[in-house]
Amino acid sequence: MSSQPRLVVSAPSSGHGKTAIAVGLLAACAARGVPAAGFKVGPDHTDAAYLGLAAGRPGRNLDPRLVGSHRIAPLFAHGAAGSEMAVIEGAMGLFDSLTGQPEIDGTAAVAAALRAPVLLVVDVAAMGHSLAALVHGFRMFDEMVHLGGVVLNRVASPRHEEMLRTALDDIGMPVLGALRRGDLPAVLPARSQGPVPVAHRTVEAIRAVRRLGEAVAGALDLDRIMALADTAPALPAPAWSPTDALAEATGEPPVPPEQRPVIALAGGPGAPYTYVETAELLTAAGADVVVIDPLRDETLPPGTRGLMIGAGLPESYAEELSANRRLNAAVSRLAHDGGPIIAEGVGLPWLGHDFDGRPMCGILDATATTAAQTVAGYREATAPSTSVLAPAGARITGYKQHRAIVGPRAGQVPAWTWSGGNPEGFVWRQVHASQLGLHWAGAPEIARRLVAATIPAGGRVPATPIAAHATVSPSAGHSAAVSPGAGHATAVSLGAGHAAAVSPGAGHAAAVPPGAGHAAAVSPVAGHAAAVPAQPPGPPADPDEDPGEATLSLSALTIHNQDQGTATPAQ
């Protein structure tokens, strides 16, 4: 049973200030000496990183689409263990969903699964008594969601605040805080930097979190908010455990202590460039996980036998990746020596020849250029062949967010295929590279496969399959959280064939025009072995015309018109 006090911070839509409020609330709790934990609904690495910085412990993601709805409560209990206040920041609006299925992956669905009260943040700058109608509608829309209070953001004046409080008092809705225009400073670093400022523990990031904490502490009623969080009932689900998850998924023990391999995980001292559970799973599988920062570290950790690059590192750091020539050469040597590498997101362009004309590792025969629009959406992918990551036929739900257009889109052996679309990514030797990001908590077998692939005595990829429609429920009595060690990142994986995973349907696609021409392939870095050959060219196609691609904003959601070849607004 998990009885951690908790609440969900949400809003009617994006842009109301819920991220700043959630970060500030955690920082204010930490300043009071209250052990806190931060969570983000959905796949967003950036918000989760800042929530973690504010709480003083790793921020985690709760994404039903990636890990399955049945794992949300166990993962929460694992991440919140030992805390006295857990804040779950919602995604978009309370009843919104990128996939158009809020009953599966929306913030309200997560709040219901966690039986957590909701604190609604509303930008009231242009609102009067109509606020009461809006709040009443949100309160009554879903009987499984408990709306426990409202925070008024961007109040114009004392008179304005009095009017709004009166309107909400008439419907019996508590106001738990009010901020005037300018009270909530826009101090968080630009989102284009992703989680990097947190990973690097920059002064800018630390100062921003502190200022938000001070603003929230001065304007919100923390005692009443914490009392609201205390009303959350105990969760019956046992806490998730990486050890139990691996045992149930594979039935195999960890590797012997004398064979523990060193696996490098991309990240920084403050946050990983992947989901937090990844390092926990790799450690439970028998690896010594050491963080490597591709932007700063010039060598791989001593004895490195495997590398994992998560999708959290933004593409905006391509110049820094290119400039790190010594590390690029070391990664290339690892790949050509047969070391396993799993690369997500910008990891694929990094392993290629060049990105916007900047030389990269030169392992894969691919180039990348930056397009004008961002591709962001869930995909249900199938592994066309056995690799270090998955056996042939495994189905996994992932999330992709990128502007880079990779050419060719796939190698002779693609990493993934999906219904109605072109293959994507590269599998070569023990390298698996794709722009699709995974949450390993849904498929812990990936950690076991990566560790096994590093063992010289068993040099072949293990035969452990990723079970389709597998359900992982940690055994009772294993609720203790596993905190990553100093310098160890953690990540999350997703499983094949979750009950929550569905094939992308019409209405979830965003057409992304390719960049003006692809950069010409360049020769690999001097001294490197030849790169993996490209897949033979096929008929011309929009590199991301496949269904299932959705932009981050519902207002920008588009559907690719197969007949006209143009992008049109979704209806």
XYZ file of C-alpha atoms in Angstrom:
571
model
C 0.000 0.000 0.000
C 1.300 3.444 -0.940
C 0.028 6.414 1.072
C 2.278 9.247 -0.124
C 0.542 12.665 -0.053
C 0.154 13.769 -3.653
C -1.635 16.122 -6.006
C -1.784 16.846 -9.716
C -1.089 20.369 -10.981
C -3.052 20.965 -14.170
C -4.734 23.731 -16.170
C -7.480 24.279 -18.755
C -4.811 24.249 -21.489
C -1.141 24.909 -22.100
C 0.099 28.401 -21.280
C -1.589 28.951 -17.911
C 1.621 28.615 -15.871
C 1.313 25.098 -14.489
C 4.988 24.224 -15.032
C 6.186 27.262 -13.102
C 3.653 26.563 -10.335
C 4.602 22.877 -10.106
C 8.339 23.632 -10.026
C 7.808 26.455 -7.540
C 5.629 24.282 -5.316
C 8.303 21.598 -5.104
C 11.011 24.199 -4.452
C 8.893 25.778 -1.711
C 8.399 22.366 -0.077
C 12.122 21.652 -0.259
C 12.858 25.041 1.327
C 10.595 24.033 4.211
C 12.510 20.805 4.642
C 9.631 18.682 3.342
C 10.905 15.665 1.341
C 9.249 16.000 -2.060
C 9.101 14.157 -5.378
C 8.249 15.503 -8.836
C 6.583 13.743 -11.761
C 5.590 14.774 -15.280
C 2.659 13.288 -17.180
C 3.757 12.278 -20.674
C 7.152 11.880 -22.353
C 8.609 15.379 -21.732
C 12.202 15.106 -20.477
C 12.622 18.848 -19.882
C 9.821 19.487 -17.394
C 10.681 16.302 -15.524
C 14.270 17.490 -15.135
C 13.244 20.835 -13.604
C 10.752 19.132 -11.303
C 13.587 16.905 -10.149
C 15.923 19.847 -9.613
C 13.292 21.564 -7.483
C 12.558 18.441 -5.433
C 16.179 17.469 -4.918
C 15.652 13.970 -6.327
C 15.298 12.675 -9.908
C 12.163 13.845 -11.697
C 10.225 11.012 -13.315
C 7.716 10.601 -16.133
C 4.320 8.905 -15.938
C 3.215 8.059 -19.469
C 0.468 5.431 -19.868
C 1.035 5.314 -23.603
C 4.672 4.298 -23.154
C 4.578 1.991 -20.151
C 0.945 0.860 -19.953
C -1.763 2.216 -17.672
C -1.312 -0.643 -15.213
C 2.240 0.491 -14.425
C 1.424 4.112 -13.575
C 0.585 3.583 -9.898
C 3.510 1.166 -9.237
C 5.990 3.519 -10.933
C 4.627 6.450 -8.942
C 4.916 4.535 -5.664
C 8.510 3.633 -6.536
C 9.496 7.192 -7.398
C 7.653 8.790 -4.470
C 8.956 6.406 -1.791
C 10.204 8.343 1.205
C 8.604 11.631 0.167
C 6.050 13.586 2.156
C 4.756 15.551 -0.835
C 4.518 14.406 -4.450
C 3.629 16.850 -7.218
C 2.532 15.492 -10.592
C 2.577 18.113 -13.348
C 0.024 17.474 -16.059
C 0.492 17.772 -19.804
C -1.485 20.280 -21.890
C -5.019 20.719 -20.509
C -6.543 18.457 -17.861
C -8.692 16.573 -20.397
C -6.380 16.895 -23.424
C -4.325 14.252 -25.188
C -1.836 14.329 -28.050
C -3.333 11.125 -29.401
C -6.961 12.188 -29.047
C -7.542 9.511 -26.402
C -7.456 11.350 -23.054
C -9.154 8.421 -21.347
C -5.881 6.507 -21.870
C -3.015 8.969 -21.674
C -4.446 12.329 -20.573
C -3.661 14.050 -17.283
C -7.139 13.270 -15.969
C -6.544 9.556 -16.604
C -3.310 9.677 -14.607
C -4.995 11.618 -11.791
C -7.731 8.980 -11.653
C -5.230 6.117 -11.694
C -3.352 7.713 -8.789
C -6.526 8.824 -7.002
C -4.822 12.201 -6.633
C -6.654 15.522 -6.124
C -6.155 18.153 -8.815
C -4.976 21.729 -8.295
C -6.158 23.755 -11.306
C -3.987 26.702 -12.391
C -5.975 29.270 -14.369
C -4.656 32.352 -16.177
C -7.371 34.820 -15.213
C -5.877 37.934 -16.825
C -8.893 38.334 -19.114
C -11.559 36.603 -16.998
C -14.283 37.673 -14.609
C -17.260 35.770 -13.217
C -17.057 33.350 -16.161
C -14.222 31.733 -14.243
C -16.832 30.059 -12.049
C -18.512 28.478 -15.066
C -15.196 27.219 -16.407
C -14.129 25.730 -13.068
C -17.546 24.199 -12.462
C -17.375 22.520 -15.862
C -13.952 21.057 -15.101
C -15.171 19.832 -11.725
C -18.220 18.066 -13.167
C -16.770 16.737 -16.418
C -15.318 13.501 -15.004
C -16.579 12.001 -11.766
C -13.335 10.027 -11.392
C -11.324 13.267 -11.092
C -11.408 15.282 -7.858
C -10.817 18.994 -8.422
C -9.684 20.179 -4.995
C -8.716 23.802 -5.515
C -7.756 26.605 -7.880
C -4.719 28.865 -8.211
C -5.391 32.234 -9.842
C -2.542 33.347 -12.098
C -1.987 36.841 -13.553
C -4.575 38.621 -11.413
C -4.883 42.272 -12.457
C -5.647 44.011 -9.154
C -6.974 43.494 -5.613
C -10.489 44.238 -6.849
C -10.099 41.689 -9.639
C -8.938 39.074 -7.148
C -11.859 39.782 -4.809
C -14.325 39.380 -7.691
C -12.803 36.051 -8.742
C -12.705 34.695 -5.200
C -16.371 35.623 -4.746
C -17.319 33.884 -7.993
C -15.552 30.674 -6.950
C -16.903 30.875 -3.420
C -20.408 30.831 -4.891
C -19.734 27.361 -6.342
C -17.844 26.125 -3.298
C -14.415 25.953 -4.912
C -11.440 26.848 -2.685
C -8.879 29.358 -3.957
C -5.489 28.158 -2.734
C -3.398 30.984 -4.100
C -3.329 34.069 -6.298
C -0.460 35.580 -8.238
C -0.473 39.054 -9.775
C 0.809 39.765 -13.232
C 4.585 39.535 -13.038
C 4.618 37.598 -9.758
C 5.549 34.406 -11.572
C 8.810 35.275 -13.338
C 9.625 33.717 -16.714
C 13.020 32.552 -15.521
C 13.302 28.943 -16.667
C 15.940 28.516 -19.402
C 14.725 28.264 -22.989
C 13.041 24.951 -23.791
C 15.398 24.527 -26.744
C 18.082 23.701 -24.162
C 16.029 20.730 -22.931
C 17.240 19.163 -19.670
C 20.860 20.223 -20.278
C 20.866 23.176 -17.810
C 19.647 20.787 -15.116
C 22.097 18.074 -16.139
C 24.914 20.619 -15.923
C 23.517 22.217 -12.751
C 23.931 25.671 -14.239
C 23.604 28.776 -12.114
C 20.754 29.919 -14.364
C 18.720 26.764 -13.734
C 19.327 26.717 -9.983
C 18.504 30.405 -9.631
C 15.323 30.010 -11.702
C 14.039 27.193 -9.510
C 14.805 29.167 -6.357
C 12.958 32.253 -7.630
C 9.911 30.210 -8.567
C 9.934 28.655 -5.122
C 10.013 32.068 -3.487
C 7.163 33.340 -5.695
C 4.968 30.328 -4.930
C 5.741 30.403 -1.198
C 4.665 34.053 -1.048
C 1.446 33.718 -3.029
C 0.053 30.225 -2.408
C -1.337 28.759 0.794
C 1.153 25.911 1.187
C -0.458 24.552 4.343
C -3.841 24.145 2.649
C -2.238 22.689 -0.492
C -0.348 20.115 1.548
C -3.536 19.329 3.444
C -5.252 18.731 0.100
C -2.433 16.367 -0.900
C -2.927 14.517 2.384
C -6.482 13.632 1.380
C -5.237 11.263 -1.331
C -6.095 7.686 -0.273
C -3.595 4.856 -0.121
C -2.826 3.148 -3.421
C -3.335 -0.613 -3.381
C -0.697 -1.287 -6.033
C 2.747 -2.390 -4.825
C 5.673 -0.226 -5.809
C 7.545 -1.017 -9.002
C 10.961 -2.589 -8.519
C 13.596 -2.878 -11.257
C 14.817 -6.173 -9.815
C 11.329 -7.672 -9.718
C 10.496 -6.277 -13.161
C 13.556 -7.960 -14.663
C 12.881 -11.234 -12.866
C 9.292 -11.354 -14.089
C 10.198 -10.313 -17.628
C 13.184 -12.596 -18.181
C 13.328 -15.140 -15.357
C 17.094 -14.733 -15.375
C 19.409 -13.647 -12.524
C 21.777 -10.691 -12.869
C 25.203 -11.347 -14.341
C 27.784 -12.623 -11.835
C 29.579 -9.849 -9.903
C 32.915 -10.698 -11.512
C 31.390 -10.101 -14.966
C 29.664 -6.762 -14.249
C 30.261 -4.624 -17.343
C 30.651 -0.858 -17.366
C 27.866 0.713 -19.421
C 28.071 4.430 -20.184
C 24.803 6.348 -20.032
C 24.528 9.780 -21.645
C 23.683 12.507 -19.155
C 25.135 14.951 -16.680
C 25.646 15.137 -12.917
C 22.187 16.681 -12.455
C 19.994 14.596 -14.767
C 20.201 11.872 -17.408
C 19.332 12.421 -21.048
C 16.809 9.620 -20.741
C 14.142 8.394 -18.332
C 15.257 7.762 -14.773
C 14.391 4.075 -14.637
C 16.930 3.110 -17.320
C 19.961 3.190 -15.027
C 17.999 1.404 -12.325
C 17.175 -1.419 -14.724
C 20.715 -1.628 -16.076
C 22.086 -1.759 -12.536
C 19.578 -4.447 -11.569
C 20.589 -6.402 -14.681
C 24.173 -6.464 -13.469
C 25.848 -3.402 -14.999
C 27.988 -0.709 -13.433
C 26.336 2.387 -14.889
C 28.530 5.450 -15.346
C 27.269 8.758 -16.694
C 29.014 10.187 -19.748
C 28.299 13.735 -20.918
C 28.663 13.870 -24.723
C 28.910 17.669 -24.510
C 31.816 17.800 -22.054
C 33.538 14.456 -21.526
C 36.273 13.679 -24.039
C 36.662 9.989 -23.260
C 34.434 7.063 -22.386
C 34.648 5.823 -18.799
C 37.496 3.308 -18.239
C 36.456 -0.200 -19.195
C 33.305 0.857 -21.042
C 31.740 -2.078 -22.871
C 28.392 -0.555 -23.846
C 26.756 2.827 -24.420
C 23.190 4.103 -24.183
C 22.214 7.526 -25.554
C 18.686 8.593 -24.624
C 16.316 10.872 -26.491
C 16.462 13.714 -23.954
C 19.512 15.450 -25.415
C 18.282 18.249 -27.729
C 19.372 18.572 -31.339
C 20.317 22.197 -30.664
C 23.619 20.912 -29.251
C 24.795 19.459 -32.566
C 27.710 21.890 -32.722
C 28.981 20.796 -29.305
C 28.593 17.127 -30.246
C 30.584 17.683 -33.417
C 33.321 19.625 -31.644
C 33.967 16.761 -29.199
C 36.197 14.931 -31.666
C 38.041 12.794 -29.110
C 34.813 11.360 -27.705
C 33.424 10.863 -31.206
C 36.499 8.806 -32.095
C 36.151 6.760 -28.899
C 32.485 6.012 -29.615
C 33.379 5.003 -33.166
C 36.046 2.618 -31.868
C 33.563 1.087 -29.427
C 31.115 0.419 -32.265
C 33.702 -1.026 -34.627
C 35.105 -3.221 -31.862
C 31.663 -4.786 -31.470
C 30.522 -2.908 -28.362
C 26.729 -2.554 -28.084
C 25.307 0.940 -28.547
C 21.666 1.946 -28.252
C 21.017 5.452 -29.589
C 17.735 7.390 -29.492
C 16.762 10.867 -30.667
C 19.785 12.966 -31.584
C 21.888 9.874 -30.925
C 21.118 8.712 -34.470
C 22.485 11.852 -36.204
C 25.412 11.815 -33.770
C 26.429 8.336 -34.925
C 26.115 9.387 -38.573
C 28.532 11.178 -40.908
C 27.377 14.735 -40.380
C 24.568 16.890 -39.037
C 23.925 20.169 -40.866
C 27.384 19.803 -42.394
C 29.126 19.274 -39.046
C 31.132 16.008 -38.831
C 29.894 13.473 -36.282
C 31.055 9.983 -35.247
C 31.023 8.525 -38.765
C 29.730 5.117 -37.686
C 26.579 5.066 -39.821
C 26.344 6.004 -43.486
C 23.777 8.730 -42.875
C 23.570 12.511 -42.853
C 21.063 14.789 -41.142
C 19.696 18.248 -41.816
C 17.470 20.410 -39.649
C 13.954 21.009 -40.984
C 11.701 23.960 -40.154
C 9.046 22.015 -38.259
C 9.179 19.690 -35.280
C 7.975 16.122 -35.615
C 6.500 14.878 -32.350
C 4.282 11.878 -31.805
C 3.837 8.349 -30.521
C 4.622 5.333 -32.659
C 3.861 1.642 -32.306
C 6.974 0.145 -33.850
C 7.971 -3.377 -34.841
C 11.536 -4.703 -34.873
C 12.101 -6.182 -38.362
C 15.166 -8.132 -37.231
C 16.915 -9.247 -34.069
C 19.225 -6.644 -32.555
C 20.875 -5.783 -29.279
C 17.639 -4.037 -28.289
C 14.907 -6.476 -29.299
C 14.208 -9.751 -31.105
C 12.619 -9.786 -34.533
C 8.886 -9.136 -34.380
C 8.909 -7.299 -31.043
C 6.370 -4.459 -30.885
C 7.192 -1.388 -28.810
C 5.450 1.943 -28.310
C 7.806 4.909 -28.401
C 7.786 8.670 -28.730
C 9.721 10.808 -31.179
C 10.387 14.538 -31.151
C 12.872 15.916 -33.626
C 13.542 18.404 -36.383
C 16.407 16.464 -37.897
C 15.671 14.707 -41.171
C 18.020 11.752 -41.603
C 18.962 10.535 -45.044
C 18.690 7.758 -45.853
C 15.878 7.224 -43.411
C 16.961 3.622 -42.767
C 19.954 1.362 -43.276
C 20.062 -2.003 -45.003
C 18.722 -3.384 -41.725
C 16.228 -0.861 -40.284
C 15.737 -0.374 -36.571
C 11.927 -0.169 -36.787
C 8.992 -0.493 -39.110
C 5.427 0.662 -38.542
C 2.121 0.241 -40.260
C 1.656 2.429 -43.322
C 5.072 4.055 -43.052
C 8.660 3.776 -44.154
C 11.272 1.877 -42.109
C 13.424 3.990 -39.804
C 16.815 3.768 -38.178
C 19.863 1.547 -38.409
C 20.945 -1.815 -37.041
C 24.592 -2.629 -37.690
C 26.699 -5.104 -35.723
C 25.650 -4.294 -32.136
C 24.484 -0.738 -32.893
C 20.776 0.110 -32.735
C 20.060 3.736 -33.676
C 16.699 5.426 -34.198
C 14.981 8.740 -33.504
C 12.323 6.858 -31.526
C 12.657 7.242 -27.759
C 11.675 4.376 -25.452
C 10.678 4.081 -21.794
C 12.355 0.931 -20.568
C 10.090 0.381 -17.546
C 7.579 -1.155 -19.965
C 10.147 -3.557 -21.449
C 12.869 -4.229 -18.855
C 14.158 -7.042 -21.078
C 16.025 -4.355 -23.039
C 18.324 -3.752 -20.073
C 19.052 -7.464 -19.765
C 19.806 -7.726 -23.493
C 22.179 -4.749 -23.439
C 24.086 -6.088 -20.430
C 24.302 -9.597 -21.896
C 25.617 -8.197 -25.175
C 28.636 -6.776 -23.367
C 29.757 -10.111 -21.879
C 32.624 -11.523 -23.983
C 31.871 -15.112 -22.961
C 28.360 -14.775 -24.369
C 29.122 -12.433 -27.193
C 25.853 -13.075 -28.988
C 22.689 -11.149 -28.188
C 20.650 -13.246 -25.706
C 17.549 -15.016 -26.889
C 15.351 -13.439 -24.223
C 12.226 -12.286 -26.085
C 10.204 -9.181 -25.389
C 6.873 -10.745 -24.619
C 3.958 -9.291 -26.543
C 1.226 -7.860 -24.317
C 3.320 -8.647 -21.245
C 2.069 -7.319 -17.939
C 4.668 -6.545 -15.278
C 3.265 -6.154 -11.774
C 5.905 -5.922 -9.043
C 5.431 -8.436 -6.291
C 4.003 -7.289 -2.990
C 6.523 -6.193 -0.444
C 8.986 -4.652 -2.880
C 8.121 -1.000 -2.506
C 11.512 0.456 -1.693
C 12.728 3.016 -4.192
C 16.041 2.397 -5.885
C 17.916 5.678 -6.014
C 20.572 5.992 -8.699
C 24.066 6.234 -7.318
C 26.234 9.282 -7.664
C 26.761 9.899 -11.307
C 24.266 7.232 -12.363
C 21.392 8.215 -14.550
C 18.159 6.332 -14.903
C 15.695 5.767 -17.659
C 12.417 4.183 -18.555
C 11.570 1.676 -21.209
C 8.410 0.711 -22.890
C 7.083 -2.654 -23.518
C 5.908 -4.429 -26.529
C 2.235 -4.554 -27.055
C 0.954 -2.707 -23.996
C -2.754 -2.814 -23.472
C -2.626 0.960 -23.669
C -0.676 1.028 -26.908
C -2.713 1.520 -30.046
C -1.809 1.909 -33.651
C -1.656 5.563 -34.652
C -4.844 6.513 -36.367
C -5.982 9.201 -38.708
C -5.946 12.577 -37.102
C -2.670 11.999 -35.315
C -0.354 12.973 -38.130
C 1.625 16.115 -38.760
C 3.265 16.565 -42.116
C 6.828 17.725 -41.840
C 8.385 19.081 -44.999
C 11.886 17.794 -45.594
C 14.772 20.218 -45.368
C 15.936 21.792 -48.584
C 18.074 18.945 -49.774
C 20.120 16.570 -47.673
C 23.729 17.254 -46.898
C 26.134 15.209 -48.942
C 27.681 12.217 -47.203
C 31.246 12.768 -46.085
C 33.989 10.261 -45.450
C 34.197 8.792 -41.970
C 36.673 10.280 -39.533
C 40.198 9.350 -40.521
C 41.202 6.004 -39.096
C 37.642 4.727 -38.665
C 36.383 1.606 -40.338
C 33.845 1.947 -43.105
C 30.385 3.017 -42.023
C 27.352 0.779 -42.341
C 26.097 0.776 -45.933
C 22.900 2.658 -46.599
C 19.711 0.903 -47.569
C 19.325 0.854 -51.359
C 17.346 3.922 -52.446
C 13.644 3.478 -53.001
C 11.016 5.747 -54.524
C 11.103 9.373 -53.324
C 9.008 9.960 -50.217
C 8.443 12.608 -47.607
C 10.818 11.444 -44.817
C 8.101 11.773 -42.190
C 4.861 11.338 -44.070
C 3.896 8.321 -42.012
C 0.776 8.361 -39.856
C 1.106 8.922 -36.158
C 3.219 12.079 -36.212
C 1.661 14.797 -34.070
C 2.925 18.235 -33.161
C 3.243 19.238 -29.541
C 0.339 21.671 -29.734
C -3.234 20.681 -30.504
C -3.687 23.994 -32.299
C -0.942 22.991 -34.706
C -2.157 19.433 -35.260
C -2.217 18.574 -38.955
C -3.044 15.555 -41.063
C -1.032 14.596 -44.110
C -3.252 14.583 -47.185
C -2.153 11.486 -49.107
C -3.988 12.585 -52.242
C -2.724 16.143 -52.450
C 0.612 15.678 -50.687
C 0.027 18.714 -48.495
C -0.555 19.346 -44.809
C -4.032 20.511 -43.826
C -5.416 21.549 -40.433
C -7.042 18.756 -38.478
C -10.773 18.964 -38.190
